[in-house]
Tab-separated table of C-alpha atoms in Angstrom:
chain	number	residue	atom	x	y	z
I	253	MET	CA	20.067	-9.916	38.067
I	254	GLU	CA	16.191	-9.382	38.838
I	255	THR	CA	14.320	-12.822	37.754
I	256	TYR	CA	11.192	-13.253	37.040
I	257	ASP	CA	8.432	-15.958	34.844
I	258	LEU	CA	7.497	-13.352	32.213
I	259	VAL	CA	9.400	-9.708	31.229
I	260	VAL	CA	6.775	-7.946	28.878
I	261	VAL	CA	8.925	-4.925	26.953
I	262	GLY	CA	6.069	-1.868	25.957
I	263	ALA	CA	2.916	-1.025	28.379
I	264	GLY	CA	0.454	-0.176	25.819
I	265	PRO	CA	-2.555	-2.636	25.016
I	266	GLY	CA	-0.303	-5.472	24.066
I	267	GLY	CA	1.730	-5.237	26.683
I	268	TYR	CA	0.237	-4.028	29.600
I	269	VAL	CA	-2.867	-6.499	29.762
I	270	ALA	CA	-1.187	-9.432	29.135
I	271	ALA	CA	1.140	-8.112	31.836
I	272	ILE	CA	-2.234	-8.254	34.428
I	273	ARG	CA	-3.230	-11.827	32.955
I	274	ALA	CA	0.038	-13.618	33.484
I	275	ALA	CA	0.528	-12.065	37.366
I	276	GLN	CA	-3.940	-13.776	37.553
I	277	LEU	CA	-2.257	-16.849	36.481
I	278	GLY	CA	0.250	-16.745	38.896
I	279	MET	CA	3.148	-15.697	36.802
I	280	ARG	CA	5.918	-13.118	38.621
I	281	VAL	CA	6.061	-10.490	36.117
I	282	ALA	CA	8.150	-7.253	35.036
I	283	VAL	CA	6.683	-4.736	32.427
I	284	VAL	CA	9.544	-1.964	30.372
I	285	GLU	CA	8.758	0.706	29.118
I	286	LYS	CA	10.267	3.748	27.727
I	287	ASP	CA	7.595	6.684	27.535
I	288	ARG	CA	4.001	5.526	29.892
I	289	ALA	CA	2.238	3.264	31.339
I	290	GLY	CA	-0.969	2.750	28.471
I	291	GLY	CA	1.569	2.709	25.646
I	292	VAL	CA	0.624	5.171	22.205
I	293	CYS	CA	-2.693	3.968	22.617
I	294	LEU	CA	-3.498	5.417	25.686
I	295	ASN	CA	-1.545	7.977	25.346
I	296	TRP	CA	-1.439	9.276	21.981
I	297	GLY	CA	-3.840	7.189	19.743
I	298	CYS	CA	-7.443	5.525	21.244
I	299	ILE	CA	-8.075	7.518	24.378
I	300	PRO	CA	-7.208	11.277	23.741
I	301	SER	CA	-8.522	11.398	19.884
I	302	LYS	CA	-12.693	9.893	21.027
I	303	ALA	CA	-12.129	12.801	23.212
I	304	ILE	CA	-11.358	15.100	20.556
I	305	LEU	CA	-13.997	13.456	18.423
I	306	HIS	CA	-16.599	13.443	21.398
I	307	ALA	CA	-16.150	17.426	21.867
I	308	ALA	CA	-16.400	17.835	18.012
I	309	GLU	CA	-19.530	15.629	17.573
I	310	LEU	CA	-21.444	17.710	20.307
I	311	TYR	CA	-20.614	21.047	18.553
I	312	GLU	CA	-21.699	19.793	15.202
I	313	SER	CA	-25.530	18.493	17.360
I	314	VAL	CA	-25.153	21.058	19.494
I	315	ARG	CA	-24.903	23.421	15.598
I	316	ASP	CA	-27.510	21.948	13.619
I	317	ALA	CA	-30.065	21.314	16.636
I	318	GLU	CA	-32.534	23.747	15.169
I	319	SER	CA	-34.009	20.942	13.535
I	320	LEU	CA	-34.986	19.498	16.858
I	321	GLY	CA	-36.564	23.246	17.661
I	322	LEU	CA	-32.881	24.133	19.653
I	323	ARG	CA	-31.217	27.554	19.328
I	324	ALA	CA	-28.102	27.965	20.548
I	325	GLU	CA	-26.853	31.850	20.399
I	326	GLY	CA	-22.781	32.395	20.611
I	327	LEU	CA	-21.929	29.211	19.936
I	328	GLY	CA	-18.049	29.047	19.709
I	329	PHE	CA	-15.663	26.831	20.747
I	330	ASP	CA	-11.578	26.886	22.810
I	331	TYR	CA	-9.318	24.672	20.717
I	332	GLY	CA	-6.881	24.937	23.372
I	333	GLY	CA	-9.496	23.660	26.249
I	334	VAL	CA	-10.496	20.601	23.296
I	335	ILE	CA	-7.001	19.203	23.534
I	336	ALA	CA	-6.648	20.296	27.423
I	337	HIS	CA	-9.488	18.109	28.164
I	338	SER	CA	-7.883	15.085	25.825
I	339	ARG	CA	-4.663	14.973	27.703
I	340	LYS	CA	-6.956	14.783	31.239
I	341	ALA	CA	-8.773	11.920	29.896
I	342	ALA	CA	-5.278	10.085	28.887
I	343	ASP	CA	-3.403	10.674	32.223
I	344	ARG	CA	-6.059	9.483	34.186
I	345	LEU	CA	-6.456	6.192	32.282
I	346	ALA	CA	-2.240	6.268	32.148
I	347	LYS	CA	-2.579	6.547	36.198
I	348	GLY	CA	-5.046	3.742	35.990
I	349	VAL	CA	-2.837	1.598	34.424
I	350	GLU	CA	-0.197	2.011	36.764
I	351	SER	CA	-2.687	1.560	39.541
I	352	LEU	CA	-3.273	-2.142	38.267
I	353	PHE	CA	-0.038	-3.152	38.067
I	354	ARG	CA	0.347	-2.447	41.851
I	355	LYS	CA	-2.967	-3.930	42.093
I	356	HIS	CA	-1.324	-6.814	40.919
I	357	GLY	CA	2.594	-7.220	42.241
I	358	ILE	CA	3.628	-5.955	38.731
I	359	VAL	CA	7.029	-4.359	38.503
I	360	LEU	CA	6.977	-1.290	35.920
I	361	VAL	CA	10.578	-0.980	34.940
I	362	PRO	CA	11.382	2.511	32.914
I	363	GLY	CA	13.786	2.792	30.103
I	364	GLU	CA	14.146	1.730	26.558
I	365	ALA	CA	14.788	-1.640	26.447
I	366	THR	CA	17.438	-4.210	24.470
I	367	LEU	CA	17.389	-8.170	23.845
I	368	GLU	CA	20.793	-9.519	25.369
I	369	THR	CA	19.384	-12.970	24.465
I	370	PRO	CA	16.060	-14.176	24.179
I	371	GLN	CA	15.218	-14.099	28.186
I	372	ARG	CA	17.319	-11.197	28.989
I	373	VAL	CA	16.635	-7.571	28.695
I	374	ARG	CA	18.742	-4.776	29.372
I	375	VAL	CA	16.942	-1.788	30.029
I	376	CYS	CA	18.568	1.659	29.936
I	377	ALA	CA	17.446	4.770	31.541
I	378	ASN	CA	19.021	8.190	32.640
I	379	GLY	CA	22.514	7.206	31.706
I	380	GLY	CA	22.570	4.154	33.943
I	381	SER	CA	20.888	0.069	32.791
I	382	ARG	CA	19.422	-2.310	34.688
I	383	THR	CA	19.273	-6.369	33.565
I	384	LEU	CA	16.044	-8.169	33.805
I	385	GLU	CA	15.998	-12.045	32.839
I	386	GLY	CA	12.720	-14.068	32.513
I	387	LYS	CA	11.892	-17.840	31.983
I	388	HIS	CA	9.629	-15.636	29.000
I	389	VAL	CA	9.953	-12.348	27.123
I	390	LEU	CA	7.412	-10.868	25.529
I	391	LEU	CA	7.504	-8.187	23.371
I	392	ALA	CA	4.463	-5.718	22.745
I	393	THR	CA	6.851	-2.565	21.577
I	394	GLY	CA	4.143	-1.578	19.237
I	395	SER	CA	3.531	0.926	16.026
I	396	THR	CA	4.783	4.632	14.563
I	397	GLU	CA	3.709	6.729	12.088
I	398	ARG	CA	4.565	6.512	8.485
I	399	THR	CA	5.418	9.242	7.033
I	400	LEU	CA	5.957	10.556	2.997
I	401	PRO	CA	9.427	11.317	1.152
I	402	GLY	CA	9.608	15.144	1.068
I	403	LEU	CA	6.800	16.167	3.727
I	404	ASP	CA	9.058	16.823	6.804
I	405	VAL	CA	6.884	17.166	9.687
I	406	ASP	CA	7.437	19.966	12.095
I	407	GLY	CA	4.220	19.898	14.339
I	408	ARG	CA	2.982	22.968	12.966
I	409	VAL	CA	2.654	22.932	9.634
I	410	VAL	CA	2.858	19.129	8.609
I	411	LEU	CA	1.603	16.849	11.577
I	412	THR	CA	1.500	13.272	12.106
I	413	SER	CA	-1.486	12.156	14.539
I	414	ARG	CA	1.117	12.380	17.369
I	415	GLN	CA	1.354	15.968	16.838
I	416	ALA	CA	-2.457	16.685	15.777
I	417	LEU	CA	-3.122	15.091	19.315
I	418	GLU	CA	-1.133	17.429	21.406
I	419	SER	CA	-1.217	21.222	18.657
I	420	ARG	CA	-4.005	22.890	20.339
I	421	ARG	CA	-3.374	25.402	16.860
I	422	PHE	CA	-7.100	25.440	14.747
I	423	PRO	CA	-6.489	25.756	11.094
I	424	ARG	CA	-8.828	27.383	8.695
I	425	SER	CA	-8.034	24.743	6.174
I	426	LEU	CA	-6.282	20.754	6.749
I	427	LEU	CA	-5.215	18.256	3.806
I	428	VAL	CA	-5.485	15.085	5.011
I	429	ILE	CA	-3.299	12.693	3.281
I	430	GLY	CA	-5.197	9.019	4.404
I	431	GLY	CA	-8.443	8.121	4.147
I	432	GLY	CA	-8.211	5.281	6.874
I	433	ALA	CA	-9.100	5.477	10.119
I	434	VAL	CA	-7.032	7.921	11.804
I	435	GLY	CA	-7.245	10.035	8.305
I	436	VAL	CA	-11.498	10.129	8.187
I	437	GLU	CA	-11.250	10.681	12.423
I	438	PHE	CA	-8.667	14.162	12.176
I	439	ALA	CA	-10.976	15.024	8.748
I	440	TYR	CA	-14.412	15.040	10.661
I	441	VAL	CA	-12.645	16.537	13.714
I	442	TYR	CA	-11.589	19.511	12.218
I	443	ALA	CA	-14.835	19.533	9.560
I	444	ALA	CA	-16.870	19.563	12.122
I	445	PHE	CA	-15.359	23.094	14.158
I	446	GLY	CA	-15.483	24.680	10.785
I	447	ALA	CA	-12.230	24.444	8.800
I	448	GLN	CA	-12.653	23.574	5.540
I	449	VAL	CA	-10.969	20.078	5.168
I	450	THR	CA	-9.914	17.699	2.011
I	451	ILE	CA	-9.072	14.015	2.233
I	452	VAL	CA	-7.266	12.608	-0.163
I	453	GLU	CA	-7.316	8.292	-0.248
I	454	MET	CA	-4.122	6.379	-2.997
I	455	GLU	CA	-7.023	3.666	-3.265
I	456	GLU	CA	-9.957	3.501	-4.860
I	457	GLN	CA	-12.699	4.035	-1.373
I	458	LEU	CA	-11.842	6.020	1.799
I	459	LEU	CA	-11.416	2.916	4.593
I	460	PRO	CA	-9.812	0.889	2.214
I	461	GLY	CA	-10.595	-3.152	3.027
I	462	THR	CA	-13.368	-2.297	4.387
I	463	ASP	CA	-17.103	-3.055	2.643
I	464	ARG	CA	-17.495	-1.077	-0.845
I	465	ASP	CA	-21.295	0.342	0.471
I	466	VAL	CA	-20.009	1.469	3.596
I	467	ALA	CA	-17.119	3.497	2.166
I	468	LYS	CA	-19.424	4.988	0.058
I	469	GLU	CA	-22.209	5.866	2.882
I	470	LEU	CA	-19.464	7.329	4.648
I	471	GLU	CA	-17.800	9.518	1.046
I	472	ARG	CA	-21.780	10.754	0.821
I	473	ALA	CA	-21.285	11.767	4.446
I	474	PHE	CA	-18.449	13.488	4.132
I	475	GLN	CA	-19.481	15.635	1.116
I	476	ARG	CA	-22.581	16.872	3.940
I	477	ARG	CA	-20.136	17.895	5.281
I	478	LYS	CA	-18.235	19.546	2.211
I	479	VAL	CA	-15.372	17.296	3.272
I	480	VAL	CA	-13.233	17.286	-0.649
I	481	VAL	CA	-12.809	13.483	-1.357
I	482	LYS	CA	-10.507	12.999	-3.957
I	483	THR	CA	-10.042	8.748	-4.514
I	484	ARG	CA	-6.848	6.708	-6.837
I	485	THR	CA	-4.721	9.955	-5.490
I	486	ARG	CA	-1.688	9.714	-4.866
I	487	TYR	CA	1.162	11.706	-3.072
I	488	LYS	CA	3.512	12.790	-5.669
I	489	GLU	CA	5.430	15.700	-3.818
I	490	CYS	CA	5.770	18.816	-1.438
I	491	ARG	CA	5.927	22.032	-3.266
I	492	SER	CA	6.702	24.533	-0.327
I	493	VAL	CA	6.281	25.046	3.250
I	494	GLY	CA	5.781	28.038	4.934
I	495	GLU	CA	4.100	30.020	7.854
I	496	ASN	CA	1.004	30.053	5.813
I	497	GLY	CA	0.738	26.111	5.010
I	498	ALA	CA	2.065	24.335	2.259
I	499	VAL	CA	1.645	23.281	-1.159
I	500	VAL	CA	1.750	19.602	-2.064
I	501	ALA	CA	1.504	17.394	-5.296
I	502	PHE	CA	-0.354	14.560	-5.851
I	503	GLU	CA	-1.179	12.145	-9.449
I	504	GLY	CA	-4.375	11.612	-9.753
I	505	PRO	CA	-7.160	10.470	-12.577
I	506	GLU	CA	-7.298	13.763	-14.352
I	507	GLY	CA	-3.667	13.772	-14.673
I	508	GLU	CA	-1.278	16.219	-11.897
I	509	LEU	CA	-3.395	18.043	-8.672
I	510	GLU	CA	-1.741	20.544	-6.393
I	511	LEU	CA	-3.474	21.135	-3.101
I	512	ARG	CA	-2.919	24.308	-0.550
I	513	ALA	CA	-4.156	24.014	2.841
I	514	GLU	CA	-2.922	25.503	6.445
I	515	GLN	CA	-1.977	22.081	7.485
I	516	VAL	CA	-1.708	18.830	6.300
I	517	LEU	CA	-1.905	15.824	8.330
I	518	VAL	CA	0.128	12.757	7.055
I	519	ALA	CA	-2.389	9.736	7.885
I	520	VAL	CA	-0.500	7.012	6.043
I	521	GLY	CA	-0.584	3.928	8.107
I	522	ARG	CA	1.945	2.717	10.972
I	523	ALA	CA	5.161	1.332	11.136
I	524	PRO	CA	6.153	-2.198	14.013
I	525	LEU	CA	8.771	-0.714	16.450
I	526	SER	CA	10.981	-3.477	16.112
I	527	GLY	CA	13.923	-2.047	15.331
I	528	GLY	CA	17.198	-1.489	18.032
I	529	LEU	CA	16.045	-4.110	20.100
I	530	GLY	CA	18.495	-6.743	18.629
I	531	LEU	CA	16.448	-8.697	16.968
I	532	GLU	CA	18.592	-9.861	13.965
I	533	GLU	CA	21.141	-10.857	16.328
I	534	LEU	CA	19.092	-13.320	18.090
I	535	GLY	CA	18.061	-14.576	14.722
I	536	VAL	CA	14.861	-13.447	14.699
I	537	GLU	CA	12.849	-13.769	12.092
I	538	VAL	CA	11.509	-9.988	10.973
I	539	GLU	CA	9.509	-9.345	7.663
I	540	ARG	CA	9.193	-5.690	6.704
I	541	GLY	CA	9.558	-4.952	10.224
I	542	PHE	CA	6.757	-7.152	11.333
I	543	VAL	CA	7.824	-9.453	13.753
I	544	ARG	CA	7.137	-13.607	13.133
I	545	VAL	CA	5.378	-15.454	15.429
I	546	ASP	CA	3.209	-18.692	15.177
I	547	GLU	CA	-0.464	-19.757	16.957
I	548	ARG	CA	0.906	-18.942	20.137
I	549	PHE	CA	2.735	-16.235	19.172
I	550	ARG	CA	6.102	-17.913	20.055
I	551	THR	CA	9.048	-16.511	17.684
I	552	LYS	CA	11.515	-18.783	16.426
I	553	LYS	CA	13.725	-18.969	20.044
I	554	PRO	CA	9.984	-20.584	21.607
I	555	GLU	CA	11.254	-18.065	24.759
I	556	LEU	CA	10.713	-14.883	22.952
I	557	LEU	CA	6.753	-14.375	22.313
I	558	ALA	CA	5.755	-10.696	20.349
I	559	VAL	CA	2.050	-9.937	19.924
I	560	GLY	CA	0.040	-6.116	18.871
I	561	ASP	CA	0.622	-3.919	16.451
I	562	VAL	CA	4.441	-5.351	15.411
I	563	VAL	CA	3.321	-8.977	14.526
I	564	GLY	CA	1.464	-7.140	12.187
I	565	ALA	CA	-2.538	-6.180	10.518
I	566	PRO	CA	-4.730	-5.597	12.107
I	567	LEU	CA	-3.473	-2.882	14.280
I	568	LEU	CA	-5.982	-2.544	16.540
I	569	ALA	CA	-5.616	-1.821	20.729
I	570	HIS	CA	-8.025	-4.843	21.204
I	571	LYS	CA	-6.948	-7.061	18.984
I	572	ALA	CA	-2.979	-6.631	20.466
I	573	SER	CA	-5.452	-7.059	23.969
I	574	GLU	CA	-6.391	-10.306	22.715
I	575	GLU	CA	-3.725	-10.970	21.953
I	576	GLY	CA	-1.183	-10.784	24.852
I	577	ILE	CA	-4.020	-12.875	27.142
I	578	ALA	CA	-3.876	-15.529	24.260
I	579	ALA	CA	-0.234	-15.902	24.438
I	580	VAL	CA	0.265	-15.989	28.510
I	581	GLU	CA	-3.147	-18.155	28.775
I	582	PHE	CA	-0.903	-20.996	26.193
I	583	LEU	CA	2.329	-20.641	28.344
I	584	ALA	CA	-0.035	-21.279	31.927
I	585	GLY	CA	-1.246	-24.027	30.002
I	586	GLU	CA	-4.176	-22.191	29.875
I	587	ARG	CA	-5.739	-22.162	26.368
I	588	SER	CA	-5.440	-24.582	23.545
I	589	THR	CA	-6.782	-22.746	20.440
I	590	GLY	CA	-5.315	-19.503	18.907
I	591	VAL	CA	-7.422	-16.225	17.833
I	592	ASP	CA	-9.913	-16.039	15.454
I	593	TYR	CA	-9.218	-12.830	13.756
I	594	ASP	CA	-12.966	-12.905	12.297
I	595	LEU	CA	-14.442	-12.218	15.243
I	596	ILE	CA	-12.520	-8.906	16.169
I	597	PRO	CA	-14.306	-5.818	15.299
I	598	SER	CA	-12.839	-2.475	13.979
I	599	CYS	CA	-14.333	0.752	14.761
I	600	VAL	CA	-14.040	4.147	13.292
I	601	TYR	CA	-14.945	6.973	15.191
I	602	CYS	CA	-16.042	9.719	13.016
I	603	GLN	CA	-19.214	10.843	12.543
I	604	PRO	CA	-21.160	8.589	11.328
I	605	GLU	CA	-19.327	5.942	12.887
I	606	VAL	CA	-18.254	3.201	10.900
I	607	ALA	CA	-17.674	-0.714	12.471
I	608	THR	CA	-17.078	-3.610	10.961
I	609	VAL	CA	-16.816	-7.584	12.109
I	610	GLY	CA	-16.078	-10.979	10.248
I	611	LEU	CA	-16.506	-10.927	6.112
I	612	THR	CA	-17.527	-8.553	3.730
I	613	GLU	CA	-19.604	-8.864	1.050
I	614	GLU	CA	-15.997	-9.625	-1.458
I	615	GLU	CA	-14.593	-11.167	0.749
I	616	ALA	CA	-17.292	-13.320	0.928
I	617	ARG	CA	-17.408	-14.105	-2.072
I	618	ARG	CA	-14.022	-14.466	-2.922
I	619	ARG	CA	-13.941	-17.698	-0.072
I	620	GLY	CA	-16.441	-19.062	-2.371
I	621	PHE	CA	-19.311	-18.827	0.253
I	622	ASP	CA	-22.685	-18.487	-1.078
I	623	VAL	CA	-24.120	-15.122	0.422
I	624	LYS	CA	-26.347	-13.752	0.887
I	625	VAL	CA	-27.175	-9.654	2.467
I	626	GLY	CA	-29.658	-8.688	4.573
I	627	ARG	CA	-29.785	-4.417	4.711
I	628	PHE	CA	-31.550	-2.107	6.830
I	629	PRO	CA	-31.337	1.959	6.504
I	630	PHE	CA	-31.559	4.039	9.789
I	631	THR	CA	-33.932	6.038	7.837
I	632	ALA	CA	-36.282	3.619	8.631
I	633	SER	CA	-35.496	3.532	12.473
I	634	GLY	CA	-37.989	4.615	14.576
I	635	LYS	CA	-34.952	6.172	17.554
I	636	ALA	CA	-32.851	7.274	14.412
I	637	VAL	CA	-35.655	9.560	12.593
I	638	ALA	CA	-36.837	10.336	16.399
I	639	THR	CA	-33.046	11.845	16.823
I	640	GLY	CA	-32.346	13.197	13.657
I	641	HIS	CA	-29.212	10.748	13.146
I	642	ARG	CA	-30.849	9.104	9.991
I	643	GLU	CA	-27.636	8.545	8.394
I	644	GLY	CA	-26.258	4.905	7.265
I	645	PHE	CA	-27.508	1.242	7.799
I	646	VAL	CA	-26.667	-1.970	8.897
I	647	LYS	CA	-25.668	-4.931	6.681
I	648	VAL	CA	-25.201	-8.550	7.763
I	649	VAL	CA	-23.597	-10.501	5.037
I	650	VAL	CA	-24.701	-14.456	5.821
I	651	ASP	CA	-24.196	-17.599	3.876
I	652	ALA	CA	-26.942	-18.796	2.490
I	653	ARG	CA	-26.533	-22.555	2.591
I	654	TYR	CA	-26.618	-22.478	6.461
I	655	GLY	CA	-27.656	-19.337	7.788
I	656	GLU	CA	-24.144	-19.094	9.329
I	657	ILE	CA	-23.656	-15.293	10.267
I	658	LEU	CA	-20.258	-14.080	7.861
I	659	GLY	CA	-19.853	-10.682	8.626
I	660	GLY	CA	-21.609	-7.837	9.953
I	661	HIS	CA	-21.300	-4.108	8.834
I	662	ILE	CA	-22.938	-1.125	10.375
I	663	VAL	CA	-22.279	3.198	9.321
I	664	GLY	CA	-24.304	5.123	11.851
I	665	ARG	CA	-24.696	6.918	14.742
I	666	GLY	CA	-23.891	4.052	18.039
I	667	ALA	CA	-22.041	1.957	14.771
I	668	THR	CA	-19.088	0.952	17.590
I	669	GLU	CA	-21.758	0.051	19.787
I	670	LEU	CA	-24.076	-2.320	18.095
I	671	ILE	CA	-21.456	-3.936	15.871
I	672	SER	CA	-20.968	-5.955	19.530
I	673	GLN	CA	-24.304	-7.332	19.422
I	674	VAL	CA	-23.440	-8.970	15.495
I	675	GLY	CA	-20.019	-9.970	16.960
I	676	LEU	CA	-21.739	-11.758	19.878
I	677	ALA	CA	-23.817	-13.718	17.504
I	678	LYS	CA	-21.320	-14.658	15.623
I	679	PHE	CA	-19.200	-16.243	18.046
I	680	ALA	CA	-21.887	-17.784	19.653
I	681	GLU	CA	-22.813	-19.422	16.036
I	682	ALA	CA	-26.065	-18.123	16.234
I	683	THR	CA	-27.692	-18.321	12.765
I	684	VAL	CA	-29.269	-14.808	11.002
I	685	THR	CA	-32.473	-16.699	11.883
I	686	GLU	CA	-31.330	-16.297	15.981
I	687	LEU	CA	-29.602	-12.487	15.397
I	688	GLY	CA	-33.185	-11.566	14.263
I	689	THR	CA	-36.188	-13.229	16.211
I	690	TYR	CA	-34.470	-12.036	19.154
I	691	VAL	CA	-36.447	-9.373	20.622
I	692	ARG	CA	-34.919	-5.929	20.843
I	693	PRO	CA	-36.551	-3.048	22.746
I	694	HIS	CA	-38.792	-0.488	21.152
I	695	PRO	CA	-37.298	2.778	19.965
I	696	THR	CA	-33.403	1.915	19.806
I	697	LEU	CA	-31.382	1.608	17.083
I	698	SER	CA	-30.168	-2.149	17.435
I	699	GLU	CA	-33.736	-2.857	16.394
I	700	ALA	CA	-32.136	-2.168	12.430
I	701	ILE	CA	-29.458	-4.865	13.455
I	702	MET	CA	-32.977	-7.548	14.354
I	703	GLU	CA	-34.644	-6.250	10.600
I	704	ALA	CA	-30.859	-6.458	8.699
I	705	ALA	CA	-30.996	-9.983	9.769
I	706	LEU	CA	-34.160	-10.569	8.862
I	707	ALA	CA	-34.591	-8.661	6.008
I	708	VAL	CA	-31.561	-11.304	4.726
I	709	GLU	CA	-34.649	-13.794	5.111
I	710	GLY	CA	-36.736	-11.780	3.354
I	711	ARG	CA	-39.066	-10.483	6.296
I	712	SER	CA	-38.277	-7.054	7.620
I	713	ILE	CA	-40.998	-5.719	8.800
I	714	ASN	CA	-40.261	-1.926	8.368
I	715	PHE	CA	-38.339	-1.232	5.328
């Protein structure tokens, strides 16, 4: 029997970050991982997808650079090379996580984990097994891609994001089922490289749950890129799959619709990976696959904790990391407050990028706030005009009574980097006046945040 202060199951952004923080706090830690250090995010999600997105963005920028006085003759791409670069990036960072484990004295145990008790983990690998016991066990098993009935994933014609991140085949046409973050990111990639792309989303807008104005702006931007967007359209059945592609039927506002494409990307969300761990046998509460935890991330068995995708939305890497840090700091007596989910930003890395933090305008009104809104378009930003990236805007949602920043929403180039300004101001409890009066360097895209904040009070200078 191997004994530890903490045994972590899963080495993704929730698990590996929790393990490192626990080691920093003096705990003896082991991490069990059935695949590779870094988990789905690092190996099959966040990192390789951003490498591919960057290549698509660069290709699009060079292709459209004539408006800047630049000409690129004979421009082409090797999609296999794009994928190869993305895999190298993922491999490099996976090795980096393993190096961090060694640095902090964390034992990495490869294999499949099963809970024998809330404090005992059996790990099976290569026909053998070993048992780890911890004062506490933390589950960070993450999530996997959801699929649709009758639409069998074959990795060639029908793919999930996992297969799309490996596939070196570039189709002439792509049907994306699901207009969430994964769907719109891949739609952008394939459209940028020249494929004919259609996105089908059953909700009323792309990026369901996102501020409506932001979703509308993204849809317009995609339409300018000749991406066909069909909302309020629900998957019905797959009619056929063959060497030349697939035929899929949908039900939309105008009745039945049949769409054909060389490839189909299924991007309809993610499902928690909680099965096979033995949770039900231990009396741990699981609802629709998600593990139920309290504000300190304890299950009904207080020695057993869980964080990240497996405990529920939002299914974001940085949310999982924050929960992992919080969970072990609670264990060590270093923390007394839980995670404030209104402070966790959400980012989508297509072009134009989308980034949000806090409440949407609609949600703020539902919660009873007297809402004021400030907007500033990038068409009025000196830096955006100079660089030719004029799509999008910044929107700030504020409580009219106190000037409290309730939310920030950005669609446009650089949105995923800019959103932290709004999030930090909200975290520090700055007012919208303070957000607007801090002097930004000129010309920068960050001035758009200043102008949007000033617009709340009717003081925007450039719009």
